[in-house]
Amino acid sequence: MNLITQALSPLPPGPGSFQVSLTLKPACGLPGEYQYPTDSASLLRMLRQQTDLPSSVLERFEGNLTTVRNAKLLGVELSDVLLTRIGYFVD
């Protein structure tokens, strides 16, 4: 999956959580874009706990998340359980 964030409010000048919209798009080019409202702290916690991304990748993403309005993580493998939990799969 490609993960793209968009800050929903001005970026805070220092540490702290802020509201973001997370767009999930299949990395293989198939249709299926999904918007997931969350906050930056919850998003980072989810990525740390539910993916096998290296800490260096997550640290770089966290830096981008707090400095640019649209941070991206491309080609992330997310489990079906996680995708269902955030509402990507609907029965």
Coordinates of N, CA and C in Angstrom, one line a residue:
M1 N 0.8 -1.2 0.0 CA 0.0 0.0 0.0 C 0.9 1.2 0.0
N2 N 0.4 2.3 -0.6 CA 1.0 3.6 -0.5 C 0.2 4.4 0.5
L3 N 0.9 5.0 1.4 CA 0.3 5.8 2.5 C 0.7 7.2 2.3
I4 N -0.3 8.1 2.2 CA -0.1 9.5 2.0 C -0.9 10.3 3.1
T5 N -0.2 11.1 3.8 CA -0.9 11.9 4.8 C -1.2 13.3 4.4
Q6 N -2.2 13.9 4.9 CA -2.5 15.3 4.7 C -2.9 15.9 6.0
A7 N -2.1 16.9 6.5 CA -2.4 17.5 7.8 C -3.7 18.3 7.6
L8 N -4.6 18.1 8.6 CA -5.9 18.7 8.6 C -6.0 20.0 9.3
S9 N -4.9 20.4 10.0 CA -4.7 21.7 10.6 C -3.3 22.1 10.5
P10 N -3.0 23.4 10.8 CA -1.6 23.8 10.7 C -0.7 22.9 11.5
L11 N 0.5 22.7 11.0 CA 1.5 21.9 11.7 C 1.9 22.6 12.9
P12 N 2.0 21.8 14.1 CA 2.4 22.5 15.3 C 3.8 22.9 15.3
P13 N 4.2 24.0 16.0 CA 5.6 24.4 15.9 C 6.5 23.5 16.7
G14 N 6.0 22.7 17.6 CA 6.9 21.8 18.4 C 6.3 20.4 18.4
P15 N 6.7 19.6 19.4 CA 6.2 18.3 19.5 C 4.7 18.3 19.9
G16 N 4.0 17.2 19.5 CA 2.6 17.1 19.8 C 1.9 16.5 18.6
S17 N 0.7 15.9 19.0 CA -0.1 15.3 18.0 C -1.0 16.3 17.2
F18 N -1.3 15.9 16.0 CA -2.2 16.8 15.2 C -3.0 15.9 14.3
Q19 N -4.1 16.4 13.9 CA -5.1 15.6 13.0 C -4.5 15.5 11.6
V20 N -4.6 14.3 11.1 CA -4.2 14.0 9.7 C -5.3 13.1 9.0
S21 N -5.3 13.2 7.7 CA -6.1 12.3 6.9 C -5.1 11.4 6.2
L22 N -5.2 10.1 6.4 CA -4.3 9.1 5.8 C -5.0 8.5 4.6
T23 N -4.4 8.7 3.4 CA -4.9 8.1 2.2 C -4.2 6.8 1.9
L24 N -4.9 5.7 1.8 CA -4.3 4.4 1.4 C -4.6 4.1 0.0
K25 N -3.6 3.8 -0.8 CA -3.8 3.4 -2.2 C -3.0 2.1 -2.5
P26 N -3.6 1.2 -3.2 CA -2.8 0.0 -3.6 C -1.6 0.4 -4.3
A27 N -0.5 -0.2 -4.0 CA 0.8 0.1 -4.6 C 0.9 -0.4 -6.0
C28 N 0.1 -1.4 -6.3 CA 0.1 -2.1 -7.7 C -0.7 -1.3 -8.7
G29 N -1.3 -0.2 -8.4 CA -2.0 0.6 -9.4 C -3.5 0.2 -9.5
L30 N -4.0 -0.7 -8.7 CA -5.4 -1.1 -8.7 C -6.2 0.0 -8.1
P31 N -7.5 0.2 -8.4 CA -8.3 1.1 -7.7 C -8.6 0.7 -6.3
G32 N -8.9 1.6 -5.5 CA -9.2 1.3 -4.1 C -8.8 2.3 -3.1
E33 N -8.7 3.5 -3.5 CA -8.2 4.6 -2.6 C -9.2 4.7 -1.4
Y34 N -8.6 4.9 -0.2 CA -9.4 5.0 1.0 C -8.9 6.1 1.9
Q35 N -9.7 6.9 2.5 CA -9.3 8.0 3.4 C -9.6 7.5 4.9
Y36 N -8.6 7.7 5.7 CA -8.8 7.3 7.1 C -8.4 8.5 8.0
P37 N -9.3 9.0 8.8 CA -9.0 10.2 9.7 C -8.3 9.6 10.9
T38 N -7.3 10.3 11.3 CA -6.5 9.8 12.5 C -5.7 11.0 13.0
D39 N -4.8 10.8 14.0 CA -3.9 11.8 14.4 C -2.5 11.3 14.3
S40 N -1.6 12.2 14.3 CA -0.2 11.8 14.0 C 0.4 10.8 15.0
A41 N 0.1 10.9 16.3 CA 0.6 10.0 17.3 C 0.0 8.6 17.1
S42 N -1.3 8.5 16.8 CA -1.9 7.2 16.6 C -1.4 6.5 15.4
L43 N -1.2 7.3 14.3 CA -0.7 6.8 13.1 C 0.7 6.2 13.3
L44 N 1.6 6.9 13.9 CA 3.0 6.4 14.2 C 3.0 5.2 15.1
R45 N 2.1 5.2 16.1 CA 2.0 4.0 17.0 C 1.5 2.8 16.2
M46 N 0.5 3.0 15.3 CA 0.0 1.9 14.5 C 1.1 1.4 13.6
L47 N 1.9 2.3 12.9 CA 2.9 1.8 12.0 C 4.0 1.1 12.8
R48 N 4.4 1.5 14.0 CA 5.4 0.9 14.8 C 4.9 -0.5 15.2
Q49 N 3.7 -0.6 15.6 CA 3.2 -1.9 16.2 C 2.7 -2.9 15.1
Q50 N 2.2 -2.4 14.0 CA 1.5 -3.3 13.1 C 2.2 -3.5 11.7
T51 N 3.4 -3.0 11.6 CA 4.2 -3.2 10.4 C 5.6 -3.6 10.8
D52 N 6.3 -4.1 9.8 CA 7.7 -4.5 10.0 C 8.7 -3.5 9.4
L53 N 8.2 -2.2 9.3 CA 9.1 -1.2 8.8 C 10.3 -0.9 9.7
P54 N 11.5 -0.8 9.1 CA 12.7 -0.5 10.0 C 12.5 0.9 10.7
S55 N 13.1 1.0 11.9 CA 13.0 2.2 12.7 C 13.5 3.4 11.9
S56 N 14.5 3.2 11.1 CA 15.1 4.4 10.3 C 14.0 4.9 9.3
V57 N 13.2 4.0 8.7 CA 12.2 4.5 7.8 C 11.1 5.2 8.6
L58 N 10.7 4.7 9.7 CA 9.7 5.3 10.5 C 10.1 6.7 11.1
E59 N 11.4 6.8 11.5 CA 11.9 8.0 12.0 C 11.9 9.1 10.9
R60 N 12.3 8.7 9.7 CA 12.3 9.6 8.5 C 10.9 10.1 8.2
F61 N 9.9 9.1 8.2 CA 8.5 9.4 8.0 C 8.0 10.4 9.1
E62 N 8.3 10.1 10.3 CA 7.9 11.0 11.4 C 8.4 12.4 11.2
G63 N 9.7 12.5 10.8 CA 10.3 13.9 10.5 C 9.5 14.6 9.4
N64 N 9.2 13.8 8.3 CA 8.4 14.4 7.2 C 7.0 14.8 7.7
L65 N 6.4 13.9 8.5 CA 5.1 14.2 9.0 C 4.9 15.5 9.7
T66 N 6.0 15.8 10.4 CA 5.9 17.1 11.2 C 6.4 18.3 10.5
T67 N 7.0 18.1 9.3 CA 7.5 19.3 8.6 C 6.8 19.6 7.2
V68 N 6.2 18.6 6.6 CA 5.5 18.8 5.4 C 4.0 18.4 5.5
R69 N 3.2 19.0 4.7 CA 1.7 18.7 4.8 C 1.4 17.4 4.3
N70 N 2.2 16.8 3.3 CA 1.9 15.5 2.7 C 3.1 14.6 2.8
A71 N 3.2 13.8 3.9 CA 4.2 12.8 4.0 C 3.8 11.5 3.4
K72 N 4.7 10.8 2.8 CA 4.4 9.6 2.1 C 5.3 8.4 2.5
L73 N 4.7 7.2 2.5 CA 5.3 6.0 2.7 C 4.8 5.1 1.6
L74 N 5.7 4.6 0.7 CA 5.3 3.9 -0.5 C 5.7 2.4 -0.3
G75 N 4.8 1.6 -0.8 CA 5.1 0.1 -0.8 C 5.1 -0.5 0.5
V76 N 4.2 -0.1 1.4 CA 4.1 -0.6 2.8 C 3.2 -1.9 2.8
E77 N 3.7 -2.9 3.4 CA 2.8 -4.1 3.5 C 2.0 -4.0 4.8
L78 N 0.7 -4.0 4.6 CA -0.3 -3.9 5.8 C -1.1 -5.2 5.8
S79 N -1.3 -5.8 7.0 CA -2.0 -7.0 7.1 C -3.5 -6.8 6.8
D80 N -4.2 -7.8 6.5 CA -5.6 -7.8 6.3 C -6.3 -7.4 7.5
V81 N -5.8 -7.8 8.7 CA -6.4 -7.5 10.0 C -6.3 -6.0 10.2
L82 N -5.2 -5.4 9.9 CA -5.0 -3.9 10.1 C -5.9 -3.2 9.1
L83 N -5.9 -3.6 7.9 CA -6.8 -2.9 6.9 C -8.3 -3.0 7.3
T84 N -8.7 -4.2 7.8 CA -10.1 -4.3 8.2 C -10.3 -3.4 9.4
R85 N -9.4 -3.4 10.4 CA -9.6 -2.6 11.6 C -9.8 -1.1 11.3
I86 N -9.1 -0.6 10.3 CA -9.2 0.9 9.9 C -10.3 1.1 8.9
G87 N -11.0 0.0 8.5 CA -12.2 0.2 7.6 C -11.9 0.1 6.1
Y88 N -10.7 -0.3 5.7 CA -10.4 -0.4 4.3 C -11.2 -1.5 3.6
F89 N -11.3 -2.7 4.3 CA -12.2 -3.8 3.9 C -13.5 -3.7 4.5
V90 N -14.6 -3.7 3.7 CA -15.9 -3.7 4.3 C -16.7 -4.9 3.8
D91 N -17.3 -5.6 4.7 CA -18.0 -6.8 4.4 C -19.4 -6.5 3.8

